[in-house]
mmCIF file of C-alpha atoms in Angstrom:
data_model
loop_
_atom_site.group_PDB
_atom_site.id
_atom_site.type_symbol
_atom_site.label_atom_id
_atom_site.label_comp_id
_atom_site.label_asym_id
_atom_site.label_seq_id
_atom_site.Cartn_x
_atom_site.Cartn_y
_atom_site.Cartn_z
ATOM 1 C CA MET A 29 -0.943 -103.309 98.572
ATOM 2 C CA PRO A 30 -0.450 -107.185 98.560
ATOM 3 C CA GLY A 31 -3.470 -109.584 99.663
ATOM 4 C CA PRO A 32 -3.383 -112.075 102.071
ATOM 5 C CA SER A 33 -1.649 -114.287 99.266
ATOM 6 C CA GLY A 34 1.238 -111.685 99.149
ATOM 7 C CA LYS A 35 0.263 -110.862 95.799
ATOM 8 C CA PRO A 36 -1.748 -107.776 94.803
ATOM 9 C CA PRO A 37 -5.638 -108.727 94.423
ATOM 10 C CA ARG A 38 -6.965 -108.744 91.032
ATOM 11 C CA TYR A 39 -10.153 -106.586 91.842
ATOM 12 C CA GLN A 40 -11.264 -106.951 88.322
ATOM 13 C CA MET A 41 -11.329 -110.681 88.708
ATOM 14 C CA HIS A 42 -13.200 -110.538 91.711
ATOM 15 C CA LEU A 43 -15.891 -108.564 90.086
ATOM 16 C CA HIS A 44 -16.044 -110.698 86.947
ATOM 17 C CA ASN A 45 -16.388 -113.576 88.919
ATOM 18 C CA LEU A 46 -19.645 -112.030 91.050
ATOM 19 C CA ARG A 47 -20.965 -111.328 87.444
ATOM 20 C CA ALA A 48 -20.462 -114.787 86.409
ATOM 21 C CA MET A 49 -22.106 -116.151 89.706
ATOM 22 C CA GLN A 50 -25.172 -113.565 88.665
ATOM 23 C CA GLN A 51 -24.571 -111.705 91.851
ATOM 24 C CA VAL A 52 -23.661 -108.349 89.920
ATOM 25 C CA GLY A 53 -24.290 -106.695 86.754
ATOM 26 C CA TYR A 54 -22.103 -103.962 85.308
ATOM 27 C CA ALA A 55 -20.771 -102.179 82.191
ATOM 28 C CA GLU A 56 -17.290 -101.539 81.883
ATOM 29 C CA SER A 57 -15.211 -98.854 79.539
ATOM 30 C CA GLU A 58 -12.151 -100.024 77.433
ATOM 31 C CA PRO A 59 -9.143 -98.298 79.080
ATOM 32 C CA ARG A 60 -7.983 -94.908 77.576
ATOM 33 C CA PRO A 61 -4.538 -93.558 77.436
ATOM 34 C CA TYR A 62 -3.818 -90.125 78.602
ATOM 35 C CA GLY A 63 -0.801 -88.106 79.278
ATOM 36 C CA PRO A 64 2.558 -87.737 77.370
ATOM 37 C CA ARG A 65 3.447 -90.717 75.442
ATOM 38 C CA HIS A 66 6.917 -90.896 77.599
ATOM 39 C CA ASP A 67 4.488 -91.375 80.714
ATOM 40 C CA GLU A 68 1.535 -92.675 79.773
ATOM 41 C CA ARG A 69 -1.296 -93.496 82.191
ATOM 42 C CA TRP A 70 -4.476 -95.274 81.667
ATOM 43 C CA GLU A 71 -8.077 -94.567 82.927
ATOM 44 C CA SER A 72 -11.131 -97.140 82.995
ATOM 45 C CA ASP A 73 -14.607 -96.852 84.172
ATOM 46 C CA ILE A 74 -17.342 -99.122 85.617
ATOM 47 C CA GLN A 75 -21.030 -98.523 86.046
ATOM 48 C CA ILE A 76 -22.803 -100.925 88.485
ATOM 49 C CA LEU A 77 -26.386 -101.693 86.920
ATOM 50 C CA TRP A 78 -27.945 -104.356 89.524
ATOM 51 C CA VAL A 79 -26.741 -105.950 92.516
ATOM 52 C CA LYS A 80 -28.255 -109.367 94.071
ATOM 53 C CA GLY A 81 -29.165 -108.745 97.643
ATOM 54 C CA ALA A 82 -28.616 -111.246 100.254
ATOM 55 C CA ASP A 83 -32.502 -112.192 99.952
ATOM 56 C CA GLY A 84 -32.144 -112.889 96.443
ATOM 57 C CA ARG A 85 -33.959 -110.018 95.117
ATOM 58 C CA VAL A 86 -32.000 -107.916 92.512
ATOM 59 C CA VAL A 87 -31.612 -104.184 93.652
ATOM 60 C CA THR A 88 -31.312 -101.508 90.947
ATOM 61 C CA GLY A 89 -30.690 -97.979 91.271
ATOM 62 C CA PHE A 90 -28.236 -95.314 90.672
ATOM 63 C CA TRP A 91 -24.278 -95.907 91.336
ATOM 64 C CA PRO A 92 -21.733 -93.421 90.027
ATOM 65 C CA VAL A 93 -19.487 -94.386 87.516
ATOM 66 C CA TYR A 94 -16.288 -95.744 89.128
ATOM 67 C CA ALA A 95 -13.233 -94.344 87.891
ATOM 68 C CA GLY A 96 -9.738 -96.097 87.864
ATOM 69 C CA ASP A 97 -6.116 -94.675 86.328
ATOM 70 C CA GLY A 98 -2.932 -96.885 86.570
ATOM 71 C CA LYS A 99 0.511 -96.883 84.763
ATOM 72 C CA SER A 100 -1.177 -100.029 82.669
ATOM 73 C CA LYS A 101 -4.496 -100.890 81.551
ATOM 74 C CA GLN A 102 -4.559 -103.780 84.055
ATOM 75 C CA GLN A 103 -3.883 -101.287 86.851
ATOM 76 C CA ALA A 104 -6.632 -98.775 85.569
ATOM 77 C CA ARG A 105 -9.237 -101.750 85.362
ATOM 78 C CA ASP A 106 -8.336 -103.014 88.731
ATOM 79 C CA ALA A 107 -8.584 -99.506 90.466
ATOM 80 C CA ALA A 108 -11.981 -99.016 88.958
ATOM 81 C CA ALA A 109 -13.205 -102.556 89.965
ATOM 82 C CA LYS A 110 -12.032 -102.064 93.564
ATOM 83 C CA ALA A 111 -14.008 -98.570 93.755
ATOM 84 C CA ALA A 112 -17.213 -100.634 92.437
ATOM 85 C CA LEU A 113 -16.557 -103.366 94.743
ATOM 86 C CA GLU A 114 -15.994 -101.274 97.610
ATOM 87 C CA ALA A 115 -19.299 -99.349 96.658
ATOM 88 C CA ILE A 116 -21.440 -102.771 96.941
ATOM 89 C CA GLY A 117 -20.144 -103.792 100.443
ATOM 90 C CA ILE A 118 -17.308 -106.123 99.485
ATOM 91 C CA ASP A 119 -14.321 -105.849 102.114
ATOM 92 C CA VAL A 120 -11.466 -105.703 99.379
ATOM 93 C CA GLN A 121 -9.096 -106.159 102.355
ATOM 94 C CA THR A 122 -10.062 -109.604 102.516
ATOM 95 C CA LEU A 123 -9.515 -110.773 98.996
ATOM 96 C CA PRO A 124 -7.034 -113.104 98.270
#
């Protein structure tokens, strides 16, 4: 679904930017192919490790592994990142 800019949001980029600003820590798997070669799909996982709260305190805890899949590595990464962003309370509908 296109964002406000008319382009599909790059969820992985937004999650990466939050990590660069030290607002979140996460581990990401390398995308893995599955399915027949003529109709190959990709799967990727993200595990949230910590989130910095509004008060500046780091919140650690258990977050499940967020998985995504798609027809390309980028689609798989973005699907996993979208699920992770939603889990930490980011309104993905407002992302550019």
